[in-house]
Amino acid sequence: MNRFHVRQVAVLGAGVMGAQIAAHLINLKVPVLLFDLPSDSPKSAIAMRGIEGLKKLKPGPLGLADDAALIRPANYEEHLGLLKDCDLVIEAIAERMDWKLELYQKIASALAAHCIVASNTSGLSISRLSEALPESLRPRFCGIHFFNPPRYMQLVELIATASTDLAVMDQLETFVTTTLGKSVVRAKDTPNFIANRVGTAGMLATIAEAEKFGLSYDVVDDLTGKKLGRASSGTFRTADVVGLDTLAHVIRTLHDNFTEATDPFAPLYETPPVLAKLIEAKSLGQKSGAGFYKKPGREVLRLDPTTMEYVTGGAKADEVVGRMLKKPAAERLRLLRHAQGAEPRFLWAILRDQFHYAAVHLQAIAETARDVDMAMRWGFGMKQGPFELWQEAGWRQVAKWIQEDIAAGQALCKAPLPDWVFKGPVDEAGGVHTPEGSWSPAAGRFVAPHRLPVHERQHFPEAPMDTPARAAARAGTTVHEDEALRLWTLDGQVLIASIKTKMHAISPDVAEGLARGVELAEQNYQAMVIWSPDDVFSAGADLQAMLPAFMLAGVSAIEAAEHELQKVMLRLRYASVPVVSAIRGLALGGGCELALYSARRVAALESYIGLVEVGVGLVPGAGGLAYIARRAAENAQLSTSKDLLSFLSEGFTAAAMAKVGTSALESRKLGYLLDSDIIVAHKDELLFVALSEARAMAAGGWRAPLKKPFAAAGRHALATIQGQLVNMRDGGFISAHDYHIGKLIAQVVCGGEVEPGTLVSEEYLMALERKAFCELVAHPKSQERIMAMMSTGKPLRN
C-alpha cells in the first residue's frame, strides 16, 4: 500500500468541535483550512469567530494559543476551489442528516481524486451519508468520530460503509494514530457506534438507578468518579461538561432508531424528565453556567430534582463504600451486591446494568469484546472496560448474579444474557479476553486485535486485562534492578532506565541507579534512554526521603545529597554515550532537571514540564538554575545583542513563578525543550521514537559537549531583577518570603556579585544553587510550605 501523505486538511464546520479538530491538527503541524458558511463581511467571518473562540476554551485546545493564527478561515462561496489541494476532508457540521447531505453535494465536484472524506458524527448512519456522494467517491468515504475535547481524548472511532475501500481505512487509521496521536477503534455502522452507545446507556442507567436509590447528584459523582476507576468528573459533572443538549441529542438518536422489537433496552432511551426540564430552561451545563450543577461564586451548588432548585453541594459517599471499592475485583463486587445500604446497592446495579447491556449488544455494535473495552477506556476515561472488570471479578460468578437479577426483575430489561456467556469457549476460558484474542460473537471464536505496520511503533500498547506498565515491567532483559530503578534493554543496543519510586520521585537511590546506568551504558551499550511506562516521567525530588536526613544531621546532610545529585546530572550531560529522556506526563522539579541534563529530549505532546520548587519554598537544586544561566549565555552568543539579561529574564521568570508548560509545545517556548528535541503525538510511540533517536545519535558519531566556561550576567542584571522584586513585594504582589526566594534565584542565575561577562562554570553556579537550596531548607517559612505540600498536596503561600 502506498503511503498516504496528508499535506493539507480541510475541516468543514467551525463550531466548537470542528474548530477544536482544526486546532489539534495545527498542534501537530498539519496545515488546516477551516470552512463554514459565507457571511456578509468578511465572507469567512463565521470561521474566523470559530478560530478566535479557541483561545477562550478550557482546557485549551491549542498547545500554543498564538497558533490559532495558523488555521486558515474559509467559506463555501469563495474557497471551494481550495479543496482540490486537500488530502483529507473532515466534515464536522451540526448533527443534521439533511444539512450534511446538502453539504456533500456541494463539495463533491471540488475534491481531489485521491482525497479521503470523513464525517465526524457521533451517531448518524455513515451508510446513509455516503448515498449523497458520487459513486466514485464512496470508496474514499467513512465515519470518523473524535471525542470531545479532541486534543485530550484518546479515542477516535472509524466507521466504514459497505462501499469503503479497506485500504483507505488503513491509511486513515495510520494517519490518525501516528500523526494525531489517537487510539483507533473500528466500529460498526450502528447508532452512536460503540463508546457513545454503551456510555450513554450507562449514563441513563445511572440516572435511573440514582433516582431509584434516592441518591443526590454529588454523591453519585463521588461514587462514579475515581473511586470506581472512571473519570474524576463522575456522571453528572461529565454531562455538564459535554453539554446537556449534546447528551439529549445522543439519547434521541437511540430513541429514534430503536423499539423494543429491535433493542430490549429501548425503554431506557427516553429522555429523563430532569434532563428535559433543564434543557427547556436553557440550563445546558458548563457552557451556559448551569446544569446539574451551578457555580455562582466559589461555592458549587447541585440541582435538587424534586424542586428544580439549586442547593449546597459537595456531599461525599460513605467511607465504608470507599473502602469496599479498594478491594480486589471479586471481593469488591461481592460486597457491593450483598450490602444493604443504598450506595453499595446502587453501585452494584449500575455495574450489573453495564455488564448486561454490553453483553446483549456486543455482536451488533463491535467485532470483538476488546473493541468495547478499549472504546470505554479511551472514550470515557475508564481504567477498565465492562468486560475486563467482569472477567477479573470472576466470569461465571458475576454472570450468575446478573442472570439472577434479571430473573428477579431487578435489571433494566428482561433480556437474558446471550448463550455464549455461559457455554463454549468463553465459559471454558473464564472470560472474553485470552492471549489469542478477544471474543467475537459473529465469528464464534477469539479474534486477535487488528494490526497495521504503524502499530509496531507501540512497544507496550494498551490491551484488555493488562496495562503497559505491567507489560513493560516484565519485558526485555534486566541488567540491574532494585526498589528504586530498573536498568534493562529490549535490543541489546540501548540501555533503558525506568524509575520505580512513587510518582518516579528522585531519591538518593534513584540518583545512584542513574549513575550506575550511565556507567553500564558507556561500557556495553550505544546509548541510554530514561523512560517509564505511565503518565509521570518524574514529579521531582523525594522530599520525604530528604527530611529524615535533615532531622538527623541538619543542613550538611542535605548539602551532601544535593551535591551528589548535581554530579549525577553532570554525569548524564557529559556521558560518552547519548542519554535521551523520553518524557510523558509530568516532568517537574528534579524531573525537569533530569530531562534538561540529558543529551536529547523526546516528549509526548501531553507533557507538562517545569521547575516548580518555589511551590514548596525552595529553589531548583539539581542544576536547573545553572542550566538557565548557561542557556542564556549560549543564546546570547548567537545574537548580535550581548545584553545577557534579555536572554535570562524568561528563564528566571519561569523558575521564580514555577511556570509549567501546559503542553510540550509550550514547554519548548519556555526553554525546557529545544528546537532539536522531538515531540511525539502518540504516547505509546514515545519509547520507539526515543530508542530510534538514541541509536541514530550514536550512529551519527555523537559526542558529549566539551566543558567550557560561559559568561554570567553579573551584578548589574542582579540589581535590575532585585529592583523588580522589591516593587512586586512592596506592591503586595508577592510575600516577603517570595521575595527572599526570588532574590536567591536571581543571585544564582546571574552568577552572584561578579562583573558582567565574567566567565563561570556549571560547577560554580551549582555551588551557588546548592547554597541557596540549603539555606531555604533550613528556613522556617520554607519548612511550613514543605509540610503543607506533603500533608495536603496543595501549595501554601506564607
XYZ file of N, CA, C and O in Angstrom, residues 407-504:
392
model
N -33.851 -12.436 36.364
C -34.999 -13.293 36.699
C -35.858 -12.674 37.791
O -37.089 -12.839 37.809
N -35.223 -11.925 38.699
C -35.956 -11.314 39.813
C -36.575 -9.972 39.436
O -37.204 -9.319 40.274
N -36.392 -9.533 38.185
C -36.968 -8.271 37.739
C -36.222 -7.047 38.235
O -36.771 -5.935 38.224
N -34.985 -7.222 38.674
C -34.222 -6.090 39.205
C -33.379 -5.400 38.137
O -32.891 -4.287 38.346
N -33.176 -6.040 36.990
C -32.377 -5.447 35.917
C -33.226 -4.474 35.108
O -34.451 -4.379 35.285
N -32.576 -3.756 34.205
C -33.279 -2.749 33.407
C -34.161 -3.347 32.327
O -35.041 -2.672 31.808
N -33.878 -4.579 31.940
C -34.756 -5.238 30.972
C -34.726 -6.744 31.216
O -33.867 -7.250 31.936
N -35.652 -7.446 30.602
C -35.799 -8.882 30.845
C -34.959 -9.746 29.912
O -34.946 -10.981 30.060
N -34.260 -9.150 28.967
C -33.476 -9.936 28.003
C -32.416 -10.753 28.733
O -31.661 -10.216 29.546
N -32.352 -12.048 28.484
C -31.328 -12.862 29.154
C -29.947 -12.581 28.565
O -29.815 -12.033 27.469
N -28.932 -12.962 29.302
C -27.586 -12.889 28.759
C -27.464 -13.847 27.579
O -28.092 -14.907 27.562
N -26.661 -13.493 26.575
C -26.508 -14.382 25.411
C -25.957 -15.751 25.820
O -25.250 -15.882 26.831
N -26.243 -16.759 25.021
C -25.801 -18.122 25.320
C -24.286 -18.224 25.430
O -23.769 -19.017 26.223
N -23.552 -17.424 24.605
C -22.086 -17.547 24.627
C -21.480 -17.175 25.973
O -20.330 -17.537 26.267
N -22.227 -16.455 26.804
C -21.729 -16.094 28.143
C -21.527 -17.343 28.995
O -20.564 -17.432 29.767
N -22.431 -18.324 28.840
C -22.442 -19.495 29.718
C -21.874 -20.752 29.074
O -21.553 -21.715 29.782
N -21.783 -20.780 27.745
C -21.431 -22.027 27.068
C -20.220 -21.839 26.166
O -19.936 -20.738 25.700
N -19.531 -22.927 25.914
C -18.498 -22.926 24.889
C -17.205 -22.243 25.288
O -16.827 -22.223 26.473
N -16.501 -21.660 24.311
C -15.147 -21.145 24.546
C -15.050 -20.094 25.645
O -14.080 -20.080 26.398
N -16.028 -19.175 25.746
C -15.956 -18.113 26.755
C -16.035 -18.711 28.156
O -15.262 -18.350 29.052
N -16.966 -19.638 28.345
C -17.094 -20.303 29.649
C -15.821 -21.087 29.980
O -15.322 -21.018 31.105
N -15.279 -21.763 29.001
C -14.066 -22.561 29.226
C -12.858 -21.678 29.536
O -12.013 -22.027 30.356
N -12.779 -20.509 28.884
C -11.649 -19.605 29.101
C -11.823 -18.737 30.345
O -10.873 -18.102 30.797
N -13.030 -18.708 30.883
C -13.285 -17.865 32.051
C -13.380 -16.400 31.700
O -13.077 -15.535 32.518
N -13.817 -16.106 30.476
C -13.981 -14.722 30.081
C -13.784 -14.520 28.593
O -13.529 -15.461 27.840
N -13.878 -13.241 28.171
C -13.854 -12.913 26.739
C -12.468 -12.551 26.231
O -12.265 -12.425 25.019
N -11.514 -12.358 27.144
C -10.164 -11.974 26.732
C -9.179 -13.099 27.017
O -9.120 -13.615 28.148
N -8.420 -13.490 26.003
C -7.418 -14.545 26.146
C -6.146 -14.094 25.439
O -6.152 -13.110 24.681
N -5.026 -14.800 25.656
C -3.796 -14.442 24.922
C -3.959 -14.510 23.401
O -3.257 -13.818 22.668
N -4.887 -15.340 22.925
C -5.096 -15.469 21.480
C -5.900 -14.311 20.903
O -5.843 -14.040 19.701
N -6.664 -13.641 21.735
C -7.500 -12.550 21.252
C -8.742 -12.405 22.115
O -8.837 -12.991 23.203
N -9.701 -11.638 21.629
C -10.931 -11.373 22.368
C -12.136 -11.968 21.641
O -12.109 -12.154 20.421
N -13.183 -12.242 22.382
C -14.334 -12.964 21.850
C -15.082 -12.143 20.807
O -15.400 -10.965 20.996
N -15.358 -12.816 19.695
C -16.185 -12.254 18.634
C -17.419 -13.134 18.492
O -17.311 -14.273 18.002
N -18.600 -12.666 18.914
C -19.813 -13.490 18.761
C -20.104 -13.830 17.302
O -20.551 -14.938 16.998
N -19.828 -12.888 16.386
C -20.119 -13.140 14.974
C -19.225 -14.242 14.418
O -19.685 -15.117 13.663
N -17.943 -14.225 14.820
C -17.005 -15.239 14.327
C -17.096 -16.523 15.141
O -16.659 -17.584 14.688
N -17.621 -16.437 16.363
C -17.710 -17.611 17.222
C -16.358 -18.076 17.729
O -16.166 -19.262 18.023
N -15.413 -17.146 17.859
C -14.073 -17.517 18.331
C -13.366 -16.273 18.885
O -13.868 -15.148 18.753
N -12.192 -16.497 19.472
C -11.371 -15.390 19.945
C -10.558 -14.844 18.773
O -9.886 -15.603 18.066
N -10.618 -13.540 18.572
C -10.005 -12.900 17.407
C -8.891 -11.971 17.868
O -9.083 -11.151 18.778
N -7.725 -12.094 17.246
C -6.584 -11.240 17.574
C -6.875 -9.798 17.171
O -7.631 -9.550 16.224
N -6.285 -8.818 17.862
C -6.548 -7.411 17.516
C -6.034 -7.063 16.130
O -5.050 -7.627 15.652
N -6.736 -6.154 15.504
C -6.356 -5.638 14.186
C -4.998 -4.946 14.294
O -4.786 -4.099 15.162
N -4.053 -5.307 13.418
C -2.703 -4.729 13.476
C -2.315 -4.176 12.114
O -2.541 -4.793 11.082
N -1.699 -2.988 12.147
C -1.127 -2.351 10.975
C 0.357 -2.108 11.243
O 0.795 -2.134 12.410
N 1.138 -1.833 10.201
C 2.564 -1.538 10.434
C 2.783 -0.419 11.451
O 3.742 -0.464 12.236
N 1.896 0.578 11.478
C 2.066 1.680 12.423
C 2.018 1.202 13.875
O 2.651 1.779 14.768
N 1.297 0.128 14.128
C 1.182 -0.368 15.499
C 2.484 -0.981 16.003
O 2.658 -1.140 17.219
N 3.395 -1.314 15.082
C 4.684 -1.851 15.507
C 5.518 -0.789 16.211
O 6.510 -1.108 16.860
N 5.138 0.468 16.076
C 5.832 1.551 16.773
C 5.446 1.616 18.250
O 6.039 2.377 19.011
N 4.454 0.841 18.640
C 3.994 0.843 20.032
C 4.531 -0.409 20.731
O 4.000 -1.498 20.564
N 5.594 -0.223 21.496
C 6.190 -1.379 22.171
C 5.266 -1.957 23.236
O 5.223 -3.175 23.443
N 4.540 -1.093 23.935
C 3.674 -1.552 25.029
C 2.303 -0.896 24.913
O 1.925 -0.052 25.712
N 1.533 -1.290 23.878
C 0.212 -0.685 23.696
C -0.757 -1.143 24.774
O -0.592 -2.215 25.367
N -1.761 -0.320 25.019
C -2.796 -0.711 25.978
C -3.544 -1.925 25.442
O -3.793 -2.040 24.247
N -3.892 -2.800 26.349
C -4.612 -4.010 25.961
C -5.530 -4.429 27.102
O -5.259 -4.141 28.261
N -6.639 -5.103 26.799
C -7.529 -5.567 27.861
C -6.816 -6.522 28.816
O -5.939 -7.285 28.410
N -7.196 -6.454 30.070
C -6.688 -7.350 31.117
C -5.199 -7.164 31.368
O -4.550 -7.990 31.986
N -4.643 -6.075 30.874
C -3.231 -5.821 31.103
C -3.019 -4.318 30.952
O -3.876 -3.612 30.463
N -1.860 -3.834 31.392
C -1.521 -2.429 31.228
C -0.114 -2.340 30.686
O 0.698 -3.250 30.871
N 0.233 -1.213 30.012
C 1.604 -1.055 29.539
C 2.619 -1.147 30.657
O 3.711 -1.680 30.484
N 2.266 -0.615 31.851
C 3.211 -0.637 32.960
C 3.550 -2.070 33.362
O 4.720 -2.426 33.558
N 2.516 -2.903 33.461
C 2.770 -4.297 33.849
C 3.531 -5.047 32.760
O 4.428 -5.831 33.032
N 3.184 -4.770 31.506
C 3.862 -5.443 30.405
C 5.326 -5.021 30.345
O 6.220 -5.848 30.143
N 5.591 -3.735 30.522
C 6.961 -3.230 30.455
C 7.806 -3.766 31.600
O 9.007 -4.011 31.431
N 7.196 -3.951 32.752
C 7.941 -4.440 33.911
C 8.466 -5.850 33.700
O 9.430 -6.270 34.350
N 7.841 -6.589 32.769
C 8.263 -7.968 32.506
C 9.079 -8.091 31.225
O 9.579 -9.164 30.909
N 9.183 -6.997 30.461
C 9.741 -7.076 29.114
C 11.262 -6.991 29.115
O 11.888 -6.539 30.080
N 11.856 -7.425 27.999
C 13.277 -7.239 27.776
C 14.153 -8.045 28.704
O 13.717 -8.978 29.377
N 15.407 -7.637 28.754
C 16.404 -8.292 29.593
C 16.834 -7.336 30.698
O 17.298 -6.224 30.419
N 16.660 -7.750 31.941
C 17.039 -6.907 33.065
C 18.550 -6.971 33.286
O 19.128 -8.050 33.390
N 19.160 -5.808 33.362
C 20.597 -5.704 33.624
C 20.849 -5.486 35.110
O 21.763 -6.049 35.699
N 20.009 -4.657 35.731
C 20.074 -4.408 37.178
C 18.713 -3.925 37.630
O 18.045 -3.167 36.915
N 18.294 -4.337 38.807
C 17.009 -3.862 39.334
C 17.040 -3.832 40.843
O 17.559 -4.748 41.491
N 16.501 -2.758 41.416
C 16.274 -2.680 42.856
C 14.942 -1.970 43.068
O 14.168 -1.800 42.119
N 14.646 -1.556 44.285
C 13.340 -0.960 44.560
C 13.173 0.400 43.908
O 12.046 0.871 43.713
N 14.291 1.048 43.563
C 14.219 2.408 43.039
C 14.233 2.484 41.521
O 13.623 3.388 40.946
N 14.919 1.538 40.866
C 15.180 1.700 39.434
C 15.391 0.352 38.782
O 15.942 -0.562 39.391
N 14.955 0.243 37.525
C 15.253 -0.933 36.716
C 16.079 -0.506 35.511
O 15.700 0.425 34.789
N 17.208 -1.182 35.282
C 18.015 -0.994 34.090
C 17.818 -2.230 33.225
O 18.046 -3.350 33.682
N 17.395 -2.023 31.969
C 17.046 -3.159 31.122
C 17.221 -2.773 29.654
O 17.465 -1.610 29.327
N 17.115 -3.748 28.787
C 17.263 -3.482 27.358
C 16.298 -4.332 26.551
O 15.970 -5.457 26.945
N 15.823 -3.774 25.448
C 14.975 -4.506 24.520
C 15.770 -5.111 23.372
O 15.402 -6.143 22.823
N 16.856 -4.421 22.999
C 17.574 -4.816 21.785
C 19.057 -5.090 21.985
O 19.753 -5.422 21.035
N 19.559 -4.955 23.211
C 20.980 -5.160 23.453
C 21.845 -4.000 23.003
O 23.064 -4.030 23.189
N 21.226 -2.953 22.434
C 21.991 -1.803 21.953
C 21.809 -0.568 22.829
O 22.739 0.204 23.020
N 20.598 -0.389 23.348
C 20.292 0.790 24.156
C 19.843 0.334 25.541
O 18.968 -0.527 25.663
N 20.456 0.920 26.565
C 20.069 0.628 27.944
C 18.908 1.540 28.328
O 18.946 2.752 28.078
N 17.865 0.964 28.925
C 16.691 1.736 29.353
C 16.696 1.829 30.872
O 16.885 0.814 31.558
N 16.505 3.036 31.381
C 16.397 3.254 32.824
C 14.962 3.626 33.149
O 14.453 4.631 32.649
N 14.297 2.821 33.983
C 12.913 3.078 34.384
C 12.859 3.279 35.891
O 13.193 2.376 36.658
N 12.437 4.481 36.298
C 12.340 4.804 37.720
C 11.088 4.140 38.294
O 10.018 4.184 37.687
N 11.197 3.539 39.469
C 10.097 2.759 40.041
C 9.469 3.393 41.274
O 8.461 2.901 41.772
N 10.056 4.459 41.808
C 9.516 5.069 43.019
C 8.153 5.691 42.752
O 7.768 5.927 41.600
N 7.407 5.988 43.830
C 6.100 6.616 43.694
C 6.246 7.957 42.987
O 7.067 8.789 43.363
N 5.424 8.176 41.959
C 5.482 9.375 41.114
C 6.870 9.564 40.510
O 7.235 10.625 40.062
N 7.648 8.455 40.517
C 9.011 8.456 39.977
C 9.858 9.577 40.585
O 10.635 10.241 39.901
